[in-house]
Coordinates of C-alpha atoms and ligand atoms in Angstrom, one line a residue:
M1 CA -39.1 15.0 -8.0
G2 CA -39.7 12.8 -11.8
N3 CA -42.8 12.1 -14.1
L4 CA -43.2 9.1 -12.6
E5 CA -43.3 10.3 -8.7
K6 CA -44.8 13.2 -9.6
K7 CA -47.5 11.0 -10.9
L8 CA -47.9 8.9 -7.6
E9 CA -47.4 12.2 -5.3
Q10 CA -51.0 13.1 -7.0
F11 CA -52.5 10.2 -6.8
K12 CA -52.2 9.8 -3.6
L13 CA -53.5 12.9 -2.6
G14 CA -56.4 11.6 -5.0
L15 CA -56.7 9.0 -2.8
R16 CA -56.5 11.0 0.0
K17 CA -59.9 13.3 -0.8
L18 CA -61.7 10.7 -1.7
P19 CA -63.5 9.0 1.8
L20 CA -62.3 5.8 3.0
E21 CA -65.9 4.4 2.0
N22 CA -65.4 4.9 -1.6
R23 CA -61.8 3.8 -1.9
Y24 CA -62.2 1.1 -2.0
Q25 CA -64.9 -1.7 -3.7
K26 CA -66.8 -3.0 -1.2
L27 CA -67.7 -7.2 -1.1
N28 CA -70.5 -8.4 -1.0
V29 CA -70.2 -10.9 1.2
P30 CA -73.5 -13.6 1.9
K31 CA -74.1 -13.8 5.8
A32 CA -71.2 -16.0 7.3
L33 CA -71.8 -20.2 9.0
P34 CA -73.2 -19.2 12.6
K35 CA -71.2 -20.1 15.2
V36 CA -71.2 -23.9 15.1
K37 CA -71.5 -25.1 18.7
T38 CA -69.2 -29.0 19.3
G39 CA -72.3 -30.2 21.3
D40 CA -74.5 -29.6 19.7
F41 CA -72.9 -30.7 16.4
K42 CA -72.2 -33.9 17.9
K43 CA -76.2 -33.8 20.2
A44 CA -77.1 -33.7 16.1
Q45 CA -75.3 -36.6 14.7
M46 CA -76.9 -39.1 17.1
G47 CA -80.4 -38.1 17.3
D48 CA -80.2 -37.5 13.1
V49 CA -82.2 -40.6 11.7
T50 CA -80.8 -40.4 8.6
L51 CA -77.4 -41.3 10.3
S52 CA -78.9 -44.5 11.6
K53 CA -77.1 -47.1 9.5
C54 CA -73.7 -45.0 9.0
R55 CA -73.4 -44.6 13.3
R56 CA -74.6 -49.0 13.4
L57 CA -72.0 -49.3 10.7
A58 CA -69.5 -47.5 13.0
D59 CA -70.6 -49.4 15.9
S60 CA -70.2 -52.7 13.9
H61 CA -67.0 -51.6 12.3
E62 CA -68.4 -53.4 9.3
E63 CA -66.6 -51.4 6.0
A64 CA -68.0 -51.4 2.7
P65 CA -67.5 -54.1 -0.4
L66 CA -64.6 -52.6 -3.0
N67 CA -66.9 -51.9 -5.6
R68 CA -65.3 -51.7 -9.2
F69 CA -63.7 -48.4 -9.5
G70 CA -61.5 -49.8 -6.6
R71 CA -63.2 -47.1 -3.7
T72 CA -64.0 -48.0 -0.3
H73 CA -65.8 -47.0 2.9
S74 CA -66.7 -47.5 6.8
Y75 CA -67.5 -44.6 9.6
V76 CA -65.2 -44.1 12.6
W77 CA -65.4 -42.3 15.8
R78 CA -63.3 -40.0 16.6
N79 CA -63.3 -37.6 19.7
E80 CA -67.1 -39.1 20.1
F81 CA -68.1 -38.2 16.2
L82 CA -69.2 -40.0 13.7
Y83 CA -66.7 -39.2 10.3
R84 CA -66.6 -41.5 7.2
N85 CA -63.8 -43.2 6.6
F86 CA -63.6 -42.7 2.8
K87 CA -60.6 -45.4 0.8
V88 CA -59.6 -45.5 -2.8
I89 CA -57.6 -48.6 -3.9
N90 CA -55.2 -48.2 -7.0
G91 CA -52.4 -51.1 -6.9
E92 CA -50.6 -50.0 -4.4
V93 CA -51.6 -46.9 -3.0
E94 CA -54.2 -46.5 -0.8
D95 CA -55.6 -43.0 0.1
T96 CA -57.9 -42.3 2.7
T97 CA -60.8 -39.0 3.1
L98 CA -62.1 -38.6 6.5
Q99 CA -65.2 -37.1 6.1
L100 CA -67.4 -36.1 9.3
V101 CA -70.5 -37.0 9.0
V102 CA -73.0 -34.1 8.3
P103 CA -76.4 -34.4 10.6
K104 CA -79.7 -33.2 7.9
A105 CA -79.7 -29.6 10.1
Y106 CA -75.5 -28.7 9.4
R107 CA -76.2 -29.5 5.6
Q108 CA -77.6 -25.8 4.4
F109 CA -74.8 -24.5 6.2
V110 CA -71.8 -26.9 4.8
M111 CA -73.2 -26.2 1.1
K112 CA -74.1 -21.7 1.2
M113 CA -69.9 -21.8 2.8
A114 CA -69.2 -24.5 -0.4
H115 CA -70.8 -22.2 -3.0
E116 CA -71.9 -19.5 -2.1
S117 CA -68.9 -18.5 0.2
I118 CA -65.9 -15.7 -1.7
L119 CA -64.2 -19.1 -2.4
G120 CA -67.1 -20.7 -3.5
G121 CA -67.5 -18.8 -6.1
H122 CA -71.0 -20.0 -7.7
Q123 CA -68.8 -23.1 -9.3
G124 CA -70.7 -25.5 -10.0
A125 CA -72.4 -28.7 -9.2
R126 CA -69.2 -30.8 -9.4
K127 CA -66.6 -28.3 -8.4
T128 CA -68.6 -27.9 -5.5
K129 CA -69.4 -31.6 -4.4
H130 CA -65.0 -31.7 -4.9
K131 CA -65.1 -29.3 -2.0
I132 CA -67.6 -30.2 0.0
L133 CA -66.7 -34.4 0.1
S134 CA -63.1 -33.7 0.9
D135 CA -63.7 -32.9 4.1
F136 CA -67.6 -34.2 5.2
Y137 CA -70.0 -36.6 4.5
W138 CA -73.6 -37.5 4.6
P139 CA -76.2 -40.4 2.4
G140 CA -77.2 -38.5 -0.4
C141 CA -75.1 -36.5 -0.4
Q142 CA -74.5 -35.8 -4.1
A143 CA -77.5 -35.8 -5.1
D144 CA -78.3 -32.8 -2.7
I145 CA -75.2 -30.9 -3.2
T146 CA -76.8 -30.9 -7.4
R147 CA -80.6 -29.6 -6.5
F148 CA -79.0 -26.9 -4.1
C149 CA -76.4 -25.5 -7.2
R150 CA -78.8 -26.5 -10.1
S151 CA -81.8 -23.6 -7.5
C152 CA -79.1 -20.8 -6.8
D153 CA -80.4 -18.2 -8.0
V154 CA -77.4 -16.3 -8.3
C155 CA -76.2 -19.4 -10.9
Q156 CA -80.0 -18.9 -12.5
R157 CA -79.1 -15.6 -12.7
T158 CA -76.1 -15.7 -14.2
V159 CA -74.2 -18.6 -15.8
P160 CA -75.0 -18.7 -19.6
K161 CA -77.6 -20.7 -21.1
G162 CA -77.0 -23.1 -24.0
R163 CA -73.5 -22.5 -26.3
V164 CA -73.9 -20.5 -29.4
G165 CA -73.0 -22.6 -31.8
K166 CA -70.0 -21.3 -34.2
L167 CA -69.4 -20.7 -37.8
P168 CA -66.4 -22.4 -38.7
L169 CA -63.2 -19.7 -39.6
G170 CA -63.5 -18.8 -43.1
T171 CA -60.1 -17.9 -45.1
M172 CA -59.4 -14.2 -46.5
P173 CA -56.8 -13.1 -49.2
L174 CA -54.1 -12.3 -49.2
I175 CA -53.9 -8.1 -49.7
E176 CA -50.8 -7.4 -50.7
T177 CA -51.2 -3.0 -51.7
P178 CA -50.3 -1.6 -48.2
F179 CA -53.6 0.2 -47.0
Q180 CA -56.0 -1.9 -49.0
R181 CA -57.9 -3.3 -46.4
V182 CA -57.6 -2.2 -42.2
A183 CA -58.9 -3.3 -39.1
I184 CA -60.0 -0.7 -36.4
D185 CA -61.4 -0.6 -33.5
I186 CA -61.6 0.6 -29.8
V187 CA -60.8 0.2 -26.5
G188 CA -61.7 1.8 -22.9
P189 CA -62.8 3.5 -21.0
I190 CA -59.7 3.8 -19.8
Q191 CA -59.3 4.5 -16.0
P192 CA -57.6 7.4 -15.2
K193 CA -58.0 9.4 -17.9
T194 CA -55.1 11.4 -19.6
D195 CA -54.5 15.1 -19.1
R196 CA -56.8 15.5 -22.0
N197 CA -59.0 14.6 -20.9
N198 CA -58.7 11.2 -23.1
R199 CA -60.5 7.6 -21.7
Y200 CA -60.2 5.9 -25.1
I201 CA -57.7 4.8 -27.9
L202 CA -58.5 4.0 -32.0
T203 CA -56.3 1.5 -33.3
I204 CA -56.2 1.3 -36.7
V205 CA -54.3 -2.2 -38.3
D206 CA -53.7 -2.4 -42.2
Y207 CA -54.0 -5.6 -43.2
A208 CA -50.8 -6.7 -45.6
T209 CA -48.2 -5.0 -42.7
R210 CA -48.8 -5.1 -40.1
Y211 CA -48.8 -0.4 -39.1
P212 CA -50.1 0.6 -36.1
E213 CA -51.8 4.0 -36.0
A214 CA -53.8 4.7 -32.9
V215 CA -55.5 7.2 -31.8
A216 CA -56.0 9.3 -27.7
L217 CA -59.4 9.7 -28.3
P218 CA -61.4 11.9 -25.0
S219 CA -64.8 10.3 -26.1
I220 CA -65.9 8.1 -28.7
E221 CA -69.1 9.7 -30.8
T222 CA -69.0 9.1 -33.9
T223 CA -68.4 12.4 -35.0
R224 CA -65.1 12.5 -33.1
V225 CA -64.5 8.6 -34.1
A226 CA -65.1 10.2 -38.6
E227 CA -62.8 12.5 -37.9
A228 CA -60.1 10.9 -37.0
L229 CA -60.3 8.5 -39.4
I230 CA -60.2 10.8 -42.0
T231 CA -56.5 12.1 -40.5
V232 CA -55.5 8.4 -40.3
F233 CA -57.1 7.9 -43.9
S234 CA -56.1 11.5 -45.5
R235 CA -52.6 10.3 -44.2
V236 CA -52.0 6.4 -45.5
G237 CA -55.0 6.9 -48.1
V238 CA -58.2 5.1 -48.4
P239 CA -58.6 1.9 -47.3
R240 CA -61.5 -0.6 -49.8
E241 CA -62.0 -2.3 -47.1
V242 CA -62.5 -1.6 -42.8
L243 CA -63.6 -4.4 -41.0
T244 CA -64.6 -3.8 -37.4
D245 CA -66.8 -5.6 -34.5
Q246 CA -68.7 -2.2 -33.1
G247 CA -71.7 -3.4 -33.4
T248 CA -74.0 -2.5 -36.9
Q249 CA -75.1 1.1 -35.4
F250 CA -71.8 2.6 -34.7
T251 CA -70.8 1.5 -37.9
S252 CA -72.9 1.9 -40.6
D253 CA -73.5 5.9 -38.8
L254 CA -68.8 6.2 -38.4
M255 CA -69.5 5.2 -42.3
R256 CA -72.3 8.0 -42.9
E257 CA -70.2 10.3 -41.0
V258 CA -67.1 10.0 -42.8
G259 CA -69.1 10.3 -45.7
R260 CA -70.9 13.5 -44.6
L261 CA -66.9 14.5 -44.0
Y262 CA -65.3 13.7 -47.2
L263 CA -67.6 15.0 -49.8
C264 CA -67.4 18.2 -46.9
V265 CA -63.4 18.6 -46.9
N266 CA -64.0 18.4 -50.6
L267 CA -60.3 15.8 -50.9
R268 CA -59.7 14.6 -53.6
L269 CA -59.7 11.0 -52.1
P270 CA -61.8 8.0 -54.1
L271 CA -65.5 8.3 -52.0
P272 CA -66.4 6.6 -49.7
S273 CA -70.0 4.7 -50.9
C274 CA -66.6 2.6 -52.3
L275 CA -65.4 1.4 -48.4
Q276 CA -67.0 -1.4 -47.3
W277 CA -67.5 -2.4 -44.1
V278 CA -67.6 -5.3 -42.6
G279 CA -69.2 -6.0 -38.8
R280 CA -66.8 -8.6 -38.7
T281 CA -64.0 -9.6 -35.4
V282 CA -61.0 -9.1 -36.8
Ligands
LIG301 ZN1 -74.9 -20.7 -7.4

């Protein structure tokens, strides 16, 4: 049996051991739209006072005058349902969309489906409007949809507020000597872990030559990362600068640990105090 087949077999065995509900992550699906009866919907369309103008226009077969964007609309009855016939005229091309007119009682449901369902995905007001208007319409729908999206609890909790201004990119002097400036990064945690329980990869890239080094690590305590760094530095030499985008706390702890290790092992290398740690994205 090949190595890959063996791994696949192990994976399958592991999967079988898991209880069924843990195998797949459950999707968080909001309550679906209650079943809409066509009769009720028709009745609501007929009785809704906010739609009285639409009904009147449908009965009189009136078409709204063409606006400056080349758009016009009219209301029509189809199978006793009230629709809005939205037209965009662009030269010779005429594009029509038939929108079901939604009575007040069903508007929340339509907006909920368009914004909160799995396919809705809590998109912004503009996209939600686009989605709804491709099939539905009601007077004042644009303002209603904007209000609905702005007051959505999930969106308010998760959508980032404001943007942090970006600093202009600076230029870095070219380094010609190998291993004078290196960039380190930690990738992980990676699932599943390896046979040796490694879950992280410490990567070290030399700026001058782009030579990469990678060390597999089971965890990323400062001691462990420092030891891994020392192993690499002992082979290629101690860099003058180490760039990393890891947190400042982690970086300074790591720096201290590297220093401690250097003094302990008493290698004939420059003291790490001459290392310069820069918390910057590489
Ligand atoms: Zn939302």
